[in-house]
């Protein structure tokens, strides 16, 4: 069996320089932002449950809903949409930058 061409190997943890490296950095940044909001507030609620801060977090209301319910049910879907828009804007910017750079090499 023949060896796969090195040009077509993709490793998310060791990306090639240029466009792929920039793309992986943005993917990790977006995943980090998603994980912090999705799991961070829930972990904060669980850790503060026995203290006065936990009681405060469950007593606060926003738009007539408990803060933790509003955060999970309303804010997280909106945050996901914001992250998708940011991802697309940054990917478009990176693609434009690298295509301009590639076009300059042909001149």
Coordinates of N, CA and C in Angstrom, one line a residue:
X1 N 0.8 -1.2 0.0 CA 0.0 0.0 0.0 C 0.9 1.2 0.0
X2 N 0.5 2.2 -0.8 CA 1.4 3.4 -0.9 C 1.2 4.4 0.3
X3 N 2.2 5.1 0.6 CA 2.1 6.1 1.7 C 1.3 7.3 1.3
X4 N 0.4 7.8 2.2 CA -0.4 9.0 1.8 C 0.6 10.2 1.6
X5 N 0.1 11.0 0.7 CA 0.9 12.2 0.3 C 0.9 13.1 1.6
X6 N 2.1 13.6 1.9 CA 2.3 14.5 3.1 C 1.5 15.8 2.9
X7 N 1.2 16.2 1.7 CA 0.5 17.4 1.5 C -1.0 17.3 2.0
X8 N -1.5 16.1 2.0 CA -2.9 16.0 2.4 C -3.1 15.6 3.9
X9 N -2.1 15.5 4.6 CA -2.2 15.1 6.0 C -2.7 16.3 6.8
X10 N -3.7 16.1 7.7 CA -4.2 17.2 8.5 C -4.2 16.7 9.9
X11 N -3.5 17.5 10.8 CA -3.5 17.3 12.2 C -3.9 18.6 12.9
X12 N -5.0 18.5 13.6 CA -5.5 19.7 14.3 C -4.6 20.2 15.4
X13 N -3.8 19.4 16.0 CA -2.9 19.8 17.0 C -1.5 20.2 16.5
X14 N -1.2 19.9 15.3 CA 0.1 20.4 14.7 C -0.2 20.9 13.2
X15 N -0.9 22.0 13.1 CA -1.3 22.5 11.8 C -0.1 23.0 11.0
X16 N -0.2 23.0 9.7 CA 0.8 23.6 8.9 C 0.8 25.1 9.0
X17 N 1.8 25.8 8.7 CA 1.8 27.2 8.8 C 0.9 27.8 7.8
X18 N 0.6 29.1 8.0 CA -0.2 29.8 7.1 C -1.7 29.8 7.4
X19 N -2.5 29.5 6.4 CA -3.9 29.6 6.6 C -4.5 28.5 7.6
X20 N -3.9 27.3 7.5 CA -4.4 26.3 8.4 C -4.1 26.6 9.9
X21 N -3.0 27.2 10.2 CA -2.6 27.5 11.6 C -3.5 28.6 12.1
X22 N -3.8 29.6 11.3 CA -4.7 30.7 11.7 C -6.1 30.2 11.9
X23 N -6.5 29.3 11.1 CA -7.9 28.7 11.2 C -8.0 27.9 12.5
X24 N -7.0 27.1 12.8 CA -7.0 26.3 14.0 C -7.0 27.2 15.3
X25 N -6.3 28.3 15.2 CA -6.3 29.2 16.4 C -7.7 29.8 16.6
X26 N -8.4 30.2 15.5 CA -9.8 30.7 15.7 C -10.7 29.6 16.1
X27 N -10.6 28.4 15.7 CA -11.4 27.3 16.1 C -11.3 27.1 17.6
X28 N -10.0 27.0 18.1 CA -9.8 26.9 19.5 C -10.3 28.0 20.3
X29 N -10.2 29.3 19.8 CA -10.7 30.4 20.6 C -12.2 30.4 20.7
X30 N -12.9 30.0 19.6 CA -14.3 29.9 19.6 C -14.8 28.8 20.5
X31 N -14.1 27.7 20.5 CA -14.5 26.6 21.4 C -14.3 27.0 22.8
X32 N -13.2 27.7 23.1 CA -12.9 28.2 24.5 C -14.0 29.1 25.0
X33 N -14.4 30.1 24.1 CA -15.5 31.0 24.5 C -16.8 30.3 24.7
X34 N -17.1 29.3 23.9 CA -18.3 28.5 24.1 C -18.3 27.7 25.4
X35 N -17.1 27.0 25.6 CA -17.0 26.2 26.8 C -17.1 27.0 28.1
X36 N -16.5 28.2 28.1 CA -16.5 29.0 29.3 C -17.9 29.4 29.6
X37 N -18.7 29.9 28.6 CA -20.1 30.3 28.9 C -21.0 29.1 29.2
X38 N -20.8 28.0 28.5 CA -21.7 26.9 28.7 C -21.5 26.2 30.0
X39 N -20.2 25.9 30.4 CA -19.9 25.2 31.6 C -19.5 26.1 32.8
X40 N -19.0 27.2 32.5 CA -18.5 28.1 33.6 C -19.6 28.5 34.5
X41 N -20.7 29.0 34.0 CA -21.8 29.5 34.9 C -22.4 28.4 35.6
X42 N -22.6 27.2 35.0 CA -23.2 26.1 35.7 C -22.3 25.6 36.8
X43 N -21.0 25.6 36.5 CA -20.0 25.1 37.6 C -20.0 26.2 38.7
X44 N -20.1 27.5 38.4 CA -20.2 28.5 39.4 C -21.4 28.3 40.3
X45 N -22.5 28.0 39.7 CA -23.7 27.7 40.4 C -23.6 26.5 41.4
X46 N -23.0 25.5 40.9 CA -22.8 24.3 41.7 C -21.8 24.5 42.8
X47 N -20.7 25.3 42.6 CA -19.7 25.6 43.6 C -20.3 26.5 44.7
X48 N -21.1 27.4 44.3 CA -21.6 28.4 45.2 C -23.0 28.0 45.9
X49 N -23.4 26.8 45.7 CA -24.7 26.4 46.1 C -24.9 26.5 47.6
X50 N -24.0 26.1 48.4 CA -24.1 26.2 49.9 C -23.8 27.5 50.5
X51 N -23.2 28.4 49.7 CA -22.8 29.7 50.3 C -23.9 30.8 50.0
X52 N -23.7 32.0 50.5 CA -24.6 33.1 50.3 C -24.5 33.5 48.8
X53 N -23.4 33.4 48.1 CA -23.3 33.8 46.7 C -24.2 32.9 45.9
X54 N -24.3 31.6 46.2 CA -25.1 30.7 45.4 C -26.6 31.1 45.6
X55 N -27.0 31.4 46.8 CA -28.3 31.8 47.0 C -28.6 33.1 46.3
X56 N -27.7 34.0 46.2 CA -27.8 35.3 45.5 C -28.0 35.0 44.0
X57 N -27.2 34.1 43.5 CA -27.3 33.8 42.0 C -28.6 33.2 41.7
X58 N -29.2 32.4 42.5 CA -30.5 31.8 42.2 C -31.7 32.8 42.5
X59 N -31.4 33.8 43.4 CA -32.5 34.8 43.7 C -32.6 35.9 42.7
X60 N -31.5 36.2 42.0 CA -31.5 37.3 41.0 C -32.5 36.9 39.8
X61 N -33.2 37.9 39.3 CA -34.1 37.7 38.2 C -33.7 38.7 37.1
X62 N -34.0 38.2 35.9 CA -33.8 39.0 34.7 C -35.0 38.8 33.8
X63 N -35.7 39.8 33.5 CA -37.0 39.7 32.7 C -38.0 38.8 33.3
X64 N -38.0 38.8 34.6 CA -39.0 38.0 35.4 C -38.6 36.5 35.5
X65 N -37.4 36.2 35.1 CA -37.0 34.8 35.1 C -35.8 34.7 36.1
X66 N -35.6 33.6 36.8 CA -34.3 33.4 37.5 C -33.1 33.6 36.6
X67 N -32.0 34.2 37.1 CA -30.9 34.5 36.3 C -30.3 33.2 35.7
X68 N -30.2 32.1 36.4 CA -29.6 30.9 35.9 C -30.5 30.3 34.8
X69 N -31.8 30.5 34.9 CA -32.7 30.0 33.8 C -32.5 30.8 32.6
X70 N -32.5 32.1 32.8 CA -32.4 33.0 31.6 C -31.1 32.8 30.9
X71 N -30.0 32.7 31.7 CA -28.7 32.5 31.2 C -28.6 31.2 30.3
X72 N -29.2 30.1 30.8 CA -29.2 28.9 30.1 C -30.1 28.8 28.9
X73 N -31.3 29.4 29.1 CA -32.4 29.2 28.1 C -32.4 30.3 27.1
X74 N -31.9 31.5 27.4 CA -31.9 32.6 26.5 C -30.5 33.1 26.0
X75 N -29.6 33.3 27.0 CA -28.3 33.9 26.6 C -27.5 32.9 25.9
X76 N -27.4 31.6 26.2 CA -26.5 30.7 25.6 C -26.9 30.5 24.1
X77 N -28.1 30.4 23.7 CA -28.4 30.3 22.2 C -28.0 31.6 21.5
X78 N -28.2 32.8 22.2 CA -27.7 34.0 21.6 C -26.2 34.1 21.5
X79 N -25.5 33.6 22.5 CA -24.1 33.5 22.5 C -23.6 32.6 21.4
X80 N -24.3 31.5 21.1 CA -23.9 30.6 20.1 C -24.0 31.3 18.7
X81 N -25.0 32.1 18.5 CA -25.2 32.8 17.3 C -24.1 33.9 17.1
X82 N -23.7 34.6 18.2 CA -22.7 35.6 18.2 C -21.3 34.9 17.8
X83 N -21.1 33.7 18.4 CA -19.8 33.0 18.1 C -19.8 32.6 16.7
X84 N -20.9 32.1 16.1 CA -21.0 31.7 14.7 C -20.6 32.9 13.8
X85 N -21.2 34.1 14.1 CA -21.0 35.3 13.3 C -19.5 35.7 13.4
X86 N -18.9 35.7 14.6 CA -17.5 36.0 14.8 C -16.6 35.0 14.1
X87 N -16.9 33.7 14.1 CA -16.2 32.7 13.4 C -16.1 33.0 11.9
X88 N -17.3 33.3 11.4 CA -17.4 33.5 9.9 C -16.6 34.8 9.5
X89 N -16.8 35.8 10.3 CA -16.0 37.1 10.0 C -14.5 36.9 10.1
X90 N -14.0 36.2 11.1 CA -12.6 35.9 11.2 C -12.1 35.0 10.1
X91 N -12.9 34.0 9.7 CA -12.5 33.0 8.7 C -12.4 33.8 7.3
X92 N -13.4 34.6 7.1 CA -13.4 35.4 5.9 C -12.2 36.3 5.8
X93 N -11.8 37.0 6.9 CA -10.7 37.8 7.0 C -9.4 37.1 6.8
X94 N -9.3 35.9 7.4 CA -8.1 35.1 7.2 C -8.0 34.6 5.7
X95 N -9.1 34.2 5.2 CA -9.1 33.7 3.8 C -8.7 34.8 2.8
X96 N -9.2 36.0 3.1 CA -8.9 37.2 2.2 C -7.4 37.5 2.4
X97 N -6.9 37.5 3.6 CA -5.5 37.8 3.8 C -4.6 36.8 3.1
X98 N -4.8 35.5 3.3 CA -4.0 34.5 2.7 C -4.1 34.5 1.2
X99 N -5.3 34.7 0.6 CA -5.4 34.7 -0.8 C -4.7 35.9 -1.4
X100 N -4.8 37.1 -0.8 CA -4.0 38.3 -1.2 C -2.5 38.0 -1.2
X101 N -2.1 37.3 -0.1 CA -0.7 37.0 0.0 C -0.3 36.0 -1.1
X102 N -1.1 35.0 -1.4 CA -0.9 34.0 -2.4 C -0.8 34.7 -3.8
X103 N -1.7 35.6 -4.0 CA -1.8 36.3 -5.3 C -0.5 37.2 -5.5
X104 N 0.0 37.8 -4.4 CA 1.2 38.5 -4.6 C 2.4 37.7 -4.9
X105 N 2.4 36.4 -4.6 CA 3.6 35.6 -4.9 C 3.6 35.2 -6.4
X106 N 2.4 35.3 -7.1 CA 2.4 35.0 -8.5 C 2.8 36.1 -9.4
X107 N 2.9 37.4 -8.8 CA 3.2 38.5 -9.6 C 4.7 38.6 -10.0

